[in-house]
Amino acid sequence: MRNKIKIENTFAEAFPMKASRLIITAYNIKWAREAAKSFCGFATSVIACGCEAGIEQELKSDDTPDRRPGVSVLIFSMSSTELQKQVLNRTGQCIMTTPTTSVFSGNYSDDKINLGHSLRYFGDGFQISKVVGGRRYWRIPVMDGEFLCEEFAYKSKAIGGGNFLILGNDTDNVLKAAEAAVLEMNKLKNIILPFPGGVVRSGSKVGSKYKSLIASTNSEYCPPLKGIIKSKINKGVNCVLEIVIDGLKFDDISNAMKIGIKTIIKRKFPGITEISAGNYGGKLGPHLFYLKEILK
Amino acid sequence: MNKIFLETKIVIEGSLNLKNLSQVNNPDFNINELKKIKVLYKNKQKNLCEIFKIKIEKNKQNFNEIFLQKTNSNFKYIGYKWNNDTLHVNSDIGSYVATKMESGKIIISGSVENYAGAEMRGGFLLIKKNAGKFLASSLPGKKMGMNGGEVFILGNVKDYLCYEMRRGLVFVGGKSGDYSCNNLISGTVIISRISGRNFANSIKRGTIIVLSKIKLESHFSETSNSSNSFLKLLENYIQTILKKKIFKSKHIFLRSLGDARVEGKGEIFSLKP
């Protein structure tokens, strides 16, 4: 128990993913943000979106390659092929289409993802290639000037599905606690919270009674099912929200979980009774985040 | 790897061809053989140790660092086909510096003569003073100029800068002479001032940025400049190399395309009058 909140003796279970970081810049932060939001749209879960993406942080003009305001985004996927497809499609349809934007790679590794290398053909022969500092960029003419795009993005190993659950007596209290945790966690680098507002209400378990579904509702944590099935929630709990974290390294996720949970404990939100985590008995992945170890 | 110090022990009064010094770039090169490298002095073959005092120390890098001291304009072909290693030259040198250079770094504290960086394919060449004719150009009788890498000159350059250049980046901190950027095929050239005649004749593609006001011939047509992001990217990169800003906030660039006489799609950025 910490500040009257029970920390369940359990662990979050996460799985290996592939990730890439892009830096989107624009004439001003508004348009960089617009492009980033569009890029990260419909990217909450690999279950049906193909990828998970989110804004990592906003960047000042001193921190971007072309000295314009920018936003860095992280995108995660289960396979290299899917990541390549998602990065390319989303860059072409969401970033290139946004007024004044440019896009650069935000991480470097040996594994390349085609970016300008493929998008240049939109220039219909009028595209210009430029090598600056050993990196190739493509200048693609568009109606507001030109779209500057680095030739490749890069993929690296990452981890997806770090999580914790906030259990409480009603929606109001649990939402407030979740929002406060998200606010603090969003300040961290190398992680994203891919769900809307950083919070998910429809946490899932692996599999379903319906053969065609790979995931279904996390019935053990659904308050309406208390009494019908073997539930993991106590009598007074009427709302459970989950915060899911994707990160580049184990320590990034572990640190984000620690900060999120500690925020809830410190702020003593009324009605919050328990912090738990989603694990699936080893069916999902090899990365285990034990709550008690994280909070040491 | 090694730190190699070479200091002349005789006054070099005639042409000294140091093409073979690039043998040290070979990872399999036996450092004990250094003094036996053959060089041409006044058209006679000599061992390196007959010309230079040689001192060798170990360094912690995975490349050699060579320090060449007490040079003059008779030193030719320094850094020919240079790769991987870093060469520091502490005073002026002669022609053909870094010709056909492939990678690595060459840093020259003085001035150089003609054909510096000619047919260069990669690597980084920094000249802290002036350069002669045909910088980053093709060699005599050849048609392919600089084909990659970066050349930074902090002073002035003479005629035929970047003649038939194909790829790479060239920055000139001072002014350039006649026939600058003629027959440019591609690549990026940044020049502070153009003082000569016949600038950018017959350019086919490539980008030239002139940090002063210029009057272009009628075969260049003014077009819209919306390359803000690219110019800023370039500026940011050059600033990291030179540690100073090259564009001022009051700079507004005009963009012109040409040369129409050769159906060229090259672009020239120059300051708005």
Coordinates of C-alpha atoms in Angstrom, one line a residue:
Chain A
M1 CA 0.0 0.0 0.0
R2 CA 1.3 3.5 -0.8
N3 CA -0.8 6.5 0.2
K4 CA -3.8 4.1 0.6
I5 CA -3.3 2.8 -3.0
K6 CA -2.6 -0.9 -3.4
I7 CA 0.2 -1.8 -5.8
E8 CA -0.7 -5.2 -7.0
N9 CA 2.2 -7.7 -7.0
T10 CA 2.2 -8.2 -10.8
F11 CA 4.0 -7.2 -13.9
A12 CA 3.3 -5.6 -17.3
E13 CA 4.2 -7.7 -20.2
A14 CA 5.6 -6.1 -23.3
F15 CA 6.8 -7.4 -26.7
P16 CA 9.6 -6.6 -29.2
M17 CA 8.8 -4.1 -32.0
K18 CA 10.6 -2.1 -34.6
A19 CA 10.6 1.7 -34.3
S20 CA 11.6 4.8 -36.2
R21 CA 11.8 8.5 -35.3
L22 CA 10.9 11.3 -37.7
I23 CA 11.4 15.0 -37.3
I24 CA 8.8 17.1 -38.9
T25 CA 9.5 20.8 -39.3
A26 CA 7.3 23.6 -40.7
Y27 CA 7.0 27.3 -41.1
N28 CA 5.6 27.5 -37.6
I29 CA 4.9 25.0 -34.8
K30 CA 1.2 25.0 -35.7
W31 CA 1.8 23.3 -39.1
A32 CA 4.4 21.0 -37.7
R33 CA 1.9 19.9 -35.1
E34 CA -0.8 19.5 -37.7
A35 CA 1.4 17.2 -39.8
A36 CA 2.4 15.2 -36.8
K37 CA -1.2 14.8 -35.6
S38 CA -2.2 13.6 -39.0
F39 CA 0.8 11.3 -39.2
C40 CA -0.1 9.8 -35.9
G41 CA -3.8 9.4 -36.7
F42 CA -5.3 5.9 -36.6
A43 CA -2.2 4.5 -35.0
T44 CA -3.3 3.5 -31.6
S45 CA -2.7 -0.3 -31.7
V46 CA -1.0 -2.8 -34.0
I47 CA -4.1 -5.0 -33.5
A48 CA -5.8 -3.2 -36.4
C49 CA -3.9 -0.1 -37.3
G50 CA -0.7 -1.6 -38.6
C51 CA 1.4 0.6 -36.3
E52 CA 1.4 2.6 -33.1
A53 CA 2.6 6.2 -33.4
G54 CA 2.6 9.3 -31.3
I55 CA 4.2 12.7 -30.8
E56 CA 7.4 12.3 -28.7
Q57 CA 8.1 16.0 -28.2
E58 CA 7.9 19.5 -29.7
L59 CA 11.3 20.9 -30.8
K60 CA 12.6 24.4 -30.8
S61 CA 14.1 25.7 -34.0
D62 CA 17.6 25.3 -32.6
D63 CA 17.1 21.6 -32.3
T64 CA 16.0 20.8 -35.8
P65 CA 18.1 20.2 -38.9
D66 CA 16.7 23.1 -40.8
R67 CA 16.3 25.5 -37.9
R68 CA 12.6 25.7 -38.1
P69 CA 10.1 24.7 -35.3
G70 CA 9.4 21.0 -35.4
V71 CA 7.9 17.9 -33.8
S72 CA 9.5 14.5 -33.4
V73 CA 7.3 11.5 -33.8
L74 CA 7.9 7.8 -33.0
I75 CA 6.3 5.1 -34.9
F76 CA 6.3 1.4 -33.9
S77 CA 5.3 -1.7 -35.7
M78 CA 5.6 -5.5 -35.3
S79 CA 7.7 -6.1 -38.4
S80 CA 10.2 -4.2 -40.5
T81 CA 8.1 -4.6 -43.6
E82 CA 5.0 -3.1 -42.0
L83 CA 7.0 -0.3 -40.5
Q84 CA 8.4 0.6 -43.9
K85 CA 5.0 0.6 -45.4
Q86 CA 3.4 2.7 -42.7
V87 CA 6.3 5.3 -42.6
L88 CA 6.2 5.7 -46.3
N89 CA 2.4 5.9 -46.7
R90 CA 1.9 8.2 -43.7
T91 CA 4.8 10.5 -44.8
G92 CA 3.4 10.8 -48.3
Q93 CA -0.2 11.3 -47.3
C94 CA 0.1 13.2 -44.1
I95 CA 3.4 15.1 -44.0
M96 CA 4.0 15.9 -47.6
T97 CA 0.4 17.2 -47.9
T98 CA 0.7 19.6 -45.0
P99 CA 1.7 23.2 -46.0
T100 CA 5.4 24.2 -45.5
T101 CA 6.6 20.9 -44.0
S102 CA 9.9 19.1 -44.3
V103 CA 10.8 15.7 -42.8
F104 CA 14.0 14.3 -41.5
S105 CA 15.2 11.1 -39.9
G106 CA 15.5 11.4 -36.1
N107 CA 17.5 8.2 -35.5
Y108 CA 20.3 6.5 -37.3
S109 CA 21.0 2.8 -37.7
D110 CA 22.0 0.3 -40.4
D111 CA 18.4 -0.5 -41.3
K112 CA 17.0 1.9 -43.8
I113 CA 13.4 2.8 -44.6
N114 CA 12.7 4.4 -47.9
L115 CA 11.5 8.0 -47.5
G116 CA 12.5 10.5 -50.1
H117 CA 14.0 7.6 -52.0
S118 CA 10.5 6.6 -52.9
L119 CA 8.6 9.9 -52.5
R120 CA 10.8 11.8 -54.9
Y121 CA 8.9 10.3 -57.8
F122 CA 6.0 12.6 -56.9
G123 CA 8.2 15.3 -58.3
D124 CA 7.7 13.9 -61.8
G125 CA 11.3 14.5 -62.9
F126 CA 11.6 18.0 -61.3
Q127 CA 12.9 16.7 -58.0
I128 CA 16.4 17.7 -57.0
S129 CA 18.7 15.6 -54.9
K130 CA 21.2 17.3 -52.5
V131 CA 23.8 15.7 -50.3
V132 CA 24.5 17.8 -47.2
G133 CA 26.8 16.4 -44.5
G134 CA 26.9 13.0 -46.1
R135 CA 23.1 12.6 -46.1
R136 CA 21.0 12.8 -49.2
Y137 CA 17.9 14.9 -49.2
W138 CA 15.2 15.3 -51.9
R139 CA 13.6 18.6 -52.8
I140 CA 10.3 17.8 -54.3
P141 CA 8.4 20.7 -56.0
V142 CA 4.9 21.3 -54.6
M143 CA 2.3 24.0 -54.9
D144 CA 3.6 26.1 -51.9
G145 CA 7.2 25.7 -52.8
E146 CA 9.1 22.5 -52.1
F147 CA 8.9 19.6 -49.8
L148 CA 12.3 18.7 -48.4
C149 CA 12.6 15.1 -47.4
E150 CA 15.5 13.0 -46.2
E151 CA 16.3 10.1 -48.4
F152 CA 16.0 7.4 -45.7
A153 CA 14.5 7.0 -42.3
Y154 CA 16.0 4.3 -40.1
K155 CA 14.5 1.5 -37.9
S156 CA 15.8 0.2 -34.7
K157 CA 14.7 -2.4 -32.1
A158 CA 12.1 -1.2 -29.6
I159 CA 9.5 -2.4 -27.1
G160 CA 5.8 -2.0 -27.2
G161 CA 3.0 -2.6 -24.8
G162 CA 4.4 -1.4 -21.4
N163 CA 1.4 -0.6 -19.4
F164 CA -0.3 -0.1 -16.0
L165 CA -3.9 0.0 -14.9
I166 CA -5.6 2.5 -12.7
L167 CA -8.5 1.2 -10.7
G168 CA -10.9 3.4 -8.8
N169 CA -14.4 4.0 -7.6
D170 CA -15.7 6.2 -10.4
T171 CA -15.0 7.6 -13.9
D172 CA -14.3 11.2 -12.7
N173 CA -11.5 10.2 -10.2
V174 CA -9.9 7.6 -12.4
L175 CA -9.9 10.0 -15.4
K176 CA -8.3 12.7 -13.3
A177 CA -5.5 10.4 -12.1
A178 CA -4.9 9.1 -15.6
E179 CA -4.7 12.6 -17.1
A180 CA -2.2 13.7 -14.4
A181 CA 0.0 10.7 -15.1
V182 CA -0.1 11.2 -18.9
L183 CA 0.8 14.9 -18.4
E184 CA 4.0 13.9 -16.6
M185 CA 4.8 10.9 -18.8
N186 CA 4.5 13.0 -22.0
K187 CA 7.5 15.1 -20.9
L188 CA 9.8 12.1 -21.4
K189 CA 11.8 11.3 -24.4
N190 CA 12.0 8.0 -26.2
I191 CA 8.5 7.0 -25.4
I192 CA 5.0 7.5 -26.7
L193 CA 1.5 6.8 -25.3
P194 CA -0.2 5.8 -28.5
F195 CA -3.8 5.8 -27.3
P196 CA -6.2 8.9 -27.5
G197 CA -5.0 11.3 -24.8
G198 CA -2.6 8.6 -23.7
V199 CA -5.3 6.5 -22.1
V200 CA -7.2 3.4 -23.2
R201 CA -10.4 2.1 -21.8
S202 CA -10.8 -1.0 -23.9
G203 CA -7.8 -2.9 -22.7
S204 CA -7.6 -6.3 -24.3
K205 CA -6.6 -9.9 -23.6
V206 CA -5.1 -12.2 -26.1
G207 CA -7.6 -14.3 -28.1
S208 CA -11.4 -14.5 -28.0
K209 CA -14.2 -17.1 -28.0
Y210 CA -14.6 -16.0 -31.7
K211 CA -11.9 -17.7 -33.7
S212 CA -11.3 -14.9 -36.1
L213 CA -10.4 -12.4 -33.4
I214 CA -6.8 -12.1 -32.1
A215 CA -7.8 -9.9 -29.2
S216 CA -10.9 -9.3 -27.1
T217 CA -12.0 -7.3 -24.1
N218 CA -10.0 -7.6 -20.9
S219 CA -12.9 -9.3 -19.1
E220 CA -11.1 -9.7 -15.8
Y221 CA -10.9 -5.9 -15.4
C222 CA -14.4 -5.0 -16.8
P223 CA -16.5 -3.7 -13.9
P224 CA -19.8 -4.8 -15.5
L225 CA -18.7 -8.4 -15.6
K226 CA -18.0 -8.6 -11.8
G227 CA -20.0 -11.5 -10.5
I228 CA -20.4 -13.1 -13.8
I229 CA -16.8 -14.2 -14.3
K230 CA -13.8 -14.6 -12.1
S231 CA -12.9 -10.9 -11.8
K232 CA -9.7 -9.3 -10.7
I233 CA -11.4 -6.2 -9.4
N234 CA -12.7 -5.5 -5.9
K235 CA -16.2 -4.5 -4.9
G236 CA -15.7 -0.7 -4.8
V237 CA -14.0 -0.5 -8.2
N238 CA -16.3 0.8 -11.0
C239 CA -13.8 2.2 -13.5
V240 CA -10.4 0.9 -14.8
L241 CA -8.2 2.8 -17.3
E242 CA -5.0 1.7 -18.8
I243 CA -1.9 3.7 -19.9
V244 CA 0.1 1.9 -22.6
I245 CA 3.7 2.9 -23.3
D246 CA 5.8 2.1 -26.3
G247 CA 9.5 3.0 -26.0
L248 CA 12.9 2.6 -27.6
K249 CA 14.5 0.8 -24.7
F250 CA 13.4 -1.2 -21.6
D251 CA 14.7 1.5 -19.3
D252 CA 12.7 4.2 -21.1
I253 CA 9.4 2.3 -20.5
S254 CA 10.3 1.4 -17.0
N255 CA 11.1 5.0 -16.1
A256 CA 7.9 6.2 -17.8
M257 CA 5.8 3.7 -15.8
K258 CA 7.6 4.8 -12.6
I259 CA 6.8 8.4 -13.2
G260 CA 3.2 7.8 -14.1
I261 CA 2.5 5.6 -11.1
K262 CA 4.4 7.8 -8.7
T263 CA 2.4 10.9 -9.9
I264 CA -0.8 9.1 -9.0
I265 CA 0.5 8.0 -5.6
K266 CA 1.9 11.4 -4.7
R267 CA -1.2 13.4 -5.8
K268 CA -3.5 11.3 -3.6
F269 CA -6.4 11.3 -6.0
P270 CA -9.6 10.4 -4.1
G271 CA -11.2 7.1 -5.0
I272 CA -8.1 5.5 -6.5
T273 CA -7.8 2.1 -4.8
E274 CA -5.3 0.1 -6.8
I275 CA -2.6 0.1 -9.5
S276 CA -2.2 -3.0 -11.5
A277 CA -0.7 -4.1 -14.9
G278 CA -1.7 -6.1 -17.9
N279 CA 0.0 -9.4 -18.2
Y280 CA -1.0 -12.3 -20.3
G281 CA 0.8 -15.2 -18.6
G282 CA 3.7 -15.0 -21.0
K283 CA 1.6 -15.3 -24.2
L284 CA 2.5 -11.8 -25.4
G285 CA 6.2 -11.1 -25.0
P286 CA 9.5 -11.4 -23.2
H287 CA 9.8 -8.0 -21.5
L288 CA 8.4 -8.0 -18.0
F289 CA 8.0 -4.9 -16.0
Y290 CA 7.4 -5.7 -12.3
L291 CA 5.5 -2.9 -10.6
K292 CA 7.2 -3.4 -7.2
E293 CA 10.6 -3.4 -8.8
I294 CA 9.9 -0.3 -10.8
L295 CA 8.7 1.6 -7.7
K296 CA 11.7 0.7 -5.6
Chain B
M1 CA 46.9 4.0 -35.6
N2 CA 49.7 6.6 -35.9
K3 CA 50.5 10.2 -35.7
I4 CA 53.1 11.0 -38.3
F5 CA 55.1 14.2 -38.2
L6 CA 56.9 15.2 -41.4
E7 CA 59.2 18.2 -41.4
T8 CA 61.4 19.2 -44.3
K9 CA 65.1 19.0 -43.6
I10 CA 66.2 20.7 -46.8
V11 CA 64.9 23.8 -48.5
I12 CA 62.5 22.7 -51.3
E13 CA 63.4 24.8 -54.3
G14 CA 62.0 22.7 -57.1
S15 CA 58.9 20.6 -57.7
L16 CA 58.3 17.9 -55.1
N17 CA 55.7 15.3 -56.1
L18 CA 54.2 13.7 -53.0
K19 CA 51.6 11.5 -54.8
N20 CA 53.0 8.4 -53.1
L21 CA 52.5 9.7 -49.6
S22 CA 48.9 8.4 -49.9
Q23 CA 50.3 4.9 -49.5
V24 CA 50.0 5.5 -45.7
N25 CA 46.2 5.3 -46.2
N26 CA 46.4 1.6 -47.0
P27 CA 45.5 -0.2 -43.8
D28 CA 48.1 -2.9 -44.6
F29 CA 50.8 -0.3 -44.9
N30 CA 53.8 -1.2 -42.8
I31 CA 54.7 2.0 -40.9
N32 CA 58.3 1.0 -40.8
E33 CA 58.4 1.3 -44.6
L34 CA 57.3 5.0 -44.4
K35 CA 60.8 6.4 -44.8
K36 CA 61.3 4.3 -48.0
I37 CA 58.3 5.9 -49.8
K38 CA 59.4 7.2 -53.1
V39 CA 58.9 10.8 -53.9
L40 CA 60.0 12.9 -57.0
Y41 CA 62.1 15.9 -56.2
K42 CA 63.2 17.9 -59.1
N43 CA 62.3 14.9 -61.3
K44 CA 64.6 12.6 -59.4
Q45 CA 63.4 9.7 -57.3
K46 CA 64.2 10.0 -53.6
N47 CA 63.2 8.3 -50.4
L48 CA 60.9 10.2 -48.1
C49 CA 63.5 10.2 -45.4
E50 CA 65.9 12.1 -47.6
I51 CA 63.5 15.1 -47.7
F52 CA 61.8 14.9 -44.3
K53 CA 62.6 14.4 -40.7
I54 CA 60.0 11.7 -39.7
K55 CA 58.6 11.3 -36.2
I56 CA 55.9 8.6 -35.5
E57 CA 53.7 8.4 -32.4
K58 CA 50.7 6.2 -31.6
N59 CA 47.2 7.7 -31.5
K60 CA 43.9 6.3 -30.2
Q61 CA 42.0 6.8 -33.5
N62 CA 41.2 4.2 -36.2
F63 CA 42.9 6.4 -38.7
N64 CA 46.4 8.0 -39.2
E65 CA 47.0 11.7 -38.6
I66 CA 49.7 13.1 -40.7
F67 CA 51.2 16.5 -39.9
L68 CA 53.2 18.1 -42.7
Q69 CA 55.3 21.1 -41.7
K70 CA 57.4 23.8 -43.4
T71 CA 55.8 23.4 -46.9
N72 CA 55.8 25.8 -49.8
S73 CA 54.3 26.1 -53.3
N74 CA 56.7 23.5 -54.7
F75 CA 54.8 20.7 -52.9
K76 CA 52.5 19.1 -55.4
Y77 CA 49.9 16.3 -55.5
I78 CA 49.6 16.2 -51.7
G79 CA 46.6 14.1 -50.8
Y80 CA 46.3 12.5 -54.2
K81 CA 43.5 9.7 -54.0
W82 CA 43.6 10.3 -50.2
N83 CA 41.3 8.2 -48.1
N84 CA 40.4 7.6 -44.5
D85 CA 43.3 9.4 -42.8
T86 CA 43.6 13.0 -41.7
L87 CA 46.3 15.3 -43.2
H88 CA 47.2 18.6 -41.6
V89 CA 49.4 21.0 -43.6
N90 CA 50.6 24.0 -41.6
S91 CA 51.5 26.5 -44.5
D92 CA 51.1 27.1 -48.2
I93 CA 51.4 24.3 -50.8
G94 CA 51.3 24.0 -54.5
S95 CA 49.0 22.5 -57.1
Y96 CA 46.9 19.3 -57.3
V97 CA 46.1 19.1 -53.6
A98 CA 43.5 16.4 -52.9
T99 CA 43.0 15.5 -56.5
K100 CA 40.9 12.4 -56.8
M101 CA 40.5 12.4 -53.0
E102 CA 38.2 9.6 -51.9
S103 CA 37.6 10.1 -48.1
G104 CA 39.2 11.3 -44.9
K105 CA 40.2 14.9 -44.2
I106 CA 42.8 17.3 -45.4
I107 CA 43.2 20.6 -43.5
I108 CA 45.5 23.3 -45.0
S109 CA 46.4 26.3 -42.9
G110 CA 47.8 28.3 -45.8
S111 CA 47.0 28.9 -49.5
V112 CA 47.0 26.4 -52.3
E113 CA 47.7 26.7 -56.1
N114 CA 45.7 25.3 -59.0
Y115 CA 43.5 22.2 -59.3
A116 CA 42.9 21.7 -55.6
G117 CA 40.1 19.1 -55.1
A118 CA 40.0 18.4 -58.9
E119 CA 38.1 15.2 -59.6
M120 CA 37.6 14.7 -55.9
R121 CA 35.1 11.9 -55.1
G122 CA 34.6 12.2 -51.4
G123 CA 36.1 13.4 -48.1
F124 CA 36.6 16.8 -46.6
L125 CA 39.1 19.5 -47.7
L126 CA 39.5 22.7 -45.8
I127 CA 41.8 25.5 -47.1
K128 CA 42.1 28.3 -44.6
K129 CA 43.5 30.9 -47.1
N130 CA 43.2 31.2 -50.9
A131 CA 43.1 28.8 -53.8
G132 CA 44.2 29.1 -57.4
K133 CA 42.5 28.2 -60.6
F134 CA 40.4 25.1 -61.4
L135 CA 39.4 24.4 -57.8
A136 CA 37.0 21.4 -57.6
S137 CA 37.2 21.1 -61.4
S138 CA 38.2 18.6 -64.0
L139 CA 41.9 17.8 -64.5
P140 CA 43.5 19.0 -67.8
G141 CA 42.0 17.1 -70.8
K142 CA 39.2 15.5 -68.7
K143 CA 35.5 16.3 -68.7
M144 CA 34.5 15.2 -65.2
G145 CA 35.0 17.7 -62.3
M146 CA 34.5 17.2 -58.6
N147 CA 32.3 14.2 -58.1
G148 CA 31.6 14.1 -54.3
G149 CA 32.9 15.3 -51.0
E150 CA 33.2 18.8 -49.5
V151 CA 35.6 21.6 -50.1
F152 CA 35.7 24.7 -47.8
I153 CA 37.9 27.7 -48.7
L154 CA 37.9 30.6 -46.3
G155 CA 39.7 33.0 -48.7
N156 CA 39.4 33.8 -52.4
V157 CA 39.7 31.5 -55.4
K158 CA 40.9 32.3 -58.9
D159 CA 39.3 31.4 -62.3
Y160 CA 37.4 28.3 -63.3
L161 CA 36.0 27.5 -59.9
C162 CA 34.0 24.2 -60.0
Y163 CA 34.4 23.8 -63.8
E164 CA 32.4 20.7 -64.9
M165 CA 31.6 19.8 -61.3
R166 CA 29.2 16.9 -60.9
R167 CA 28.5 16.4 -57.2
G168 CA 29.6 17.6 -53.8
L169 CA 29.6 20.8 -51.8
V170 CA 31.9 23.7 -52.3
F171 CA 32.0 26.8 -50.0
V172 CA 34.1 29.9 -50.9
G173 CA 34.3 32.4 -48.1
G174 CA 35.8 35.1 -50.3
K175 CA 35.4 36.0 -54.0
S176 CA 35.8 33.9 -57.1
G177 CA 37.4 34.8 -60.4
D178 CA 36.4 34.5 -64.1
Y179 CA 34.4 31.6 -65.5
S180 CA 33.2 30.4 -62.1
C181 CA 30.8 27.4 -62.1
N182 CA 31.0 27.1 -65.9
N183 CA 29.5 23.8 -67.3
L184 CA 28.3 22.9 -63.8
I185 CA 26.5 19.6 -64.1
S186 CA 25.3 19.2 -60.5
G187 CA 26.4 19.7 -56.9
T188 CA 26.1 22.7 -54.6
V189 CA 28.4 25.8 -54.6
I190 CA 28.2 28.6 -52.1
I191 CA 30.3 31.8 -53.0
S192 CA 30.4 35.0 -51.0
R193 CA 31.2 37.3 -53.9
I194 CA 31.7 36.9 -57.7
S195 CA 34.3 39.3 -59.0
G196 CA 35.0 37.8 -62.4
R197 CA 33.3 37.6 -65.8
N198 CA 31.3 34.9 -67.4
F199 CA 29.7 33.4 -64.3
A200 CA 27.7 30.2 -64.6
N201 CA 27.9 29.8 -68.3
S202 CA 26.2 26.6 -69.6
I203 CA 25.2 25.2 -66.2
K204 CA 23.0 22.2 -66.6
R205 CA 21.8 21.4 -63.1
G206 CA 23.1 22.0 -59.6
T207 CA 22.7 24.8 -57.1
I208 CA 24.8 28.0 -56.8
I209 CA 24.3 30.3 -53.8
V210 CA 25.9 33.7 -54.1
L211 CA 25.9 35.7 -50.9
S212 CA 25.9 39.0 -52.6
K213 CA 23.9 40.9 -55.3
I214 CA 24.6 39.9 -58.8
K215 CA 23.2 40.7 -62.3
L216 CA 22.6 37.6 -64.3
E217 CA 22.5 37.4 -68.1
S218 CA 19.2 37.1 -69.9
H219 CA 19.5 33.3 -70.3
F220 CA 18.7 33.0 -66.6
S221 CA 15.1 33.5 -65.7
E222 CA 14.0 34.6 -62.3
T223 CA 11.6 32.2 -60.6
S224 CA 9.9 31.7 -57.2
N225 CA 12.1 31.1 -54.2
S226 CA 10.4 28.7 -51.9
S227 CA 13.4 26.7 -50.8
N228 CA 13.5 28.0 -47.3
S229 CA 13.9 24.7 -45.6
F230 CA 16.8 23.6 -47.9
L231 CA 18.6 26.9 -47.5
K232 CA 18.3 26.7 -43.7
L233 CA 19.4 23.1 -43.6
L234 CA 22.5 24.0 -45.6
E235 CA 23.2 27.1 -43.5
N236 CA 22.9 25.0 -40.3
Y237 CA 25.3 22.4 -41.7
I238 CA 27.9 25.0 -42.7
Q239 CA 27.5 26.8 -39.4
T240 CA 28.5 23.5 -37.7
I241 CA 31.7 23.4 -39.8
L242 CA 32.7 27.0 -39.7
K243 CA 31.3 27.9 -36.3
K244 CA 29.8 31.1 -37.8
K245 CA 26.6 32.2 -39.5
I246 CA 26.8 32.7 -43.3
F247 CA 23.3 33.9 -43.9
K248 CA 22.2 37.1 -42.2
S249 CA 18.6 37.6 -41.1
K250 CA 18.2 40.4 -43.6
H251 CA 19.2 38.2 -46.5
I252 CA 16.4 37.7 -49.0
F253 CA 17.3 35.4 -51.9
L254 CA 16.2 35.5 -55.5
R255 CA 16.1 32.2 -57.4
S256 CA 17.0 32.1 -61.1
L257 CA 17.0 29.1 -63.4
G258 CA 19.2 28.4 -66.4
D259 CA 21.2 28.3 -68.5
A260 CA 18.5 28.4 -71.1
R261 CA 21.0 28.2 -74.0
V262 CA 21.8 24.6 -73.0
E263 CA 18.2 23.9 -71.7
G264 CA 19.8 23.9 -68.2
K265 CA 17.8 23.4 -65.0
G266 CA 20.5 24.8 -62.7
E267 CA 19.5 27.2 -60.0
I268 CA 21.2 30.3 -58.7
F269 CA 20.3 31.9 -55.5
S270 CA 21.5 35.5 -55.1
L271 CA 20.7 38.3 -52.8
K272 CA 17.8 40.6 -53.7
P273 CA 19.1 44.0 -55.0

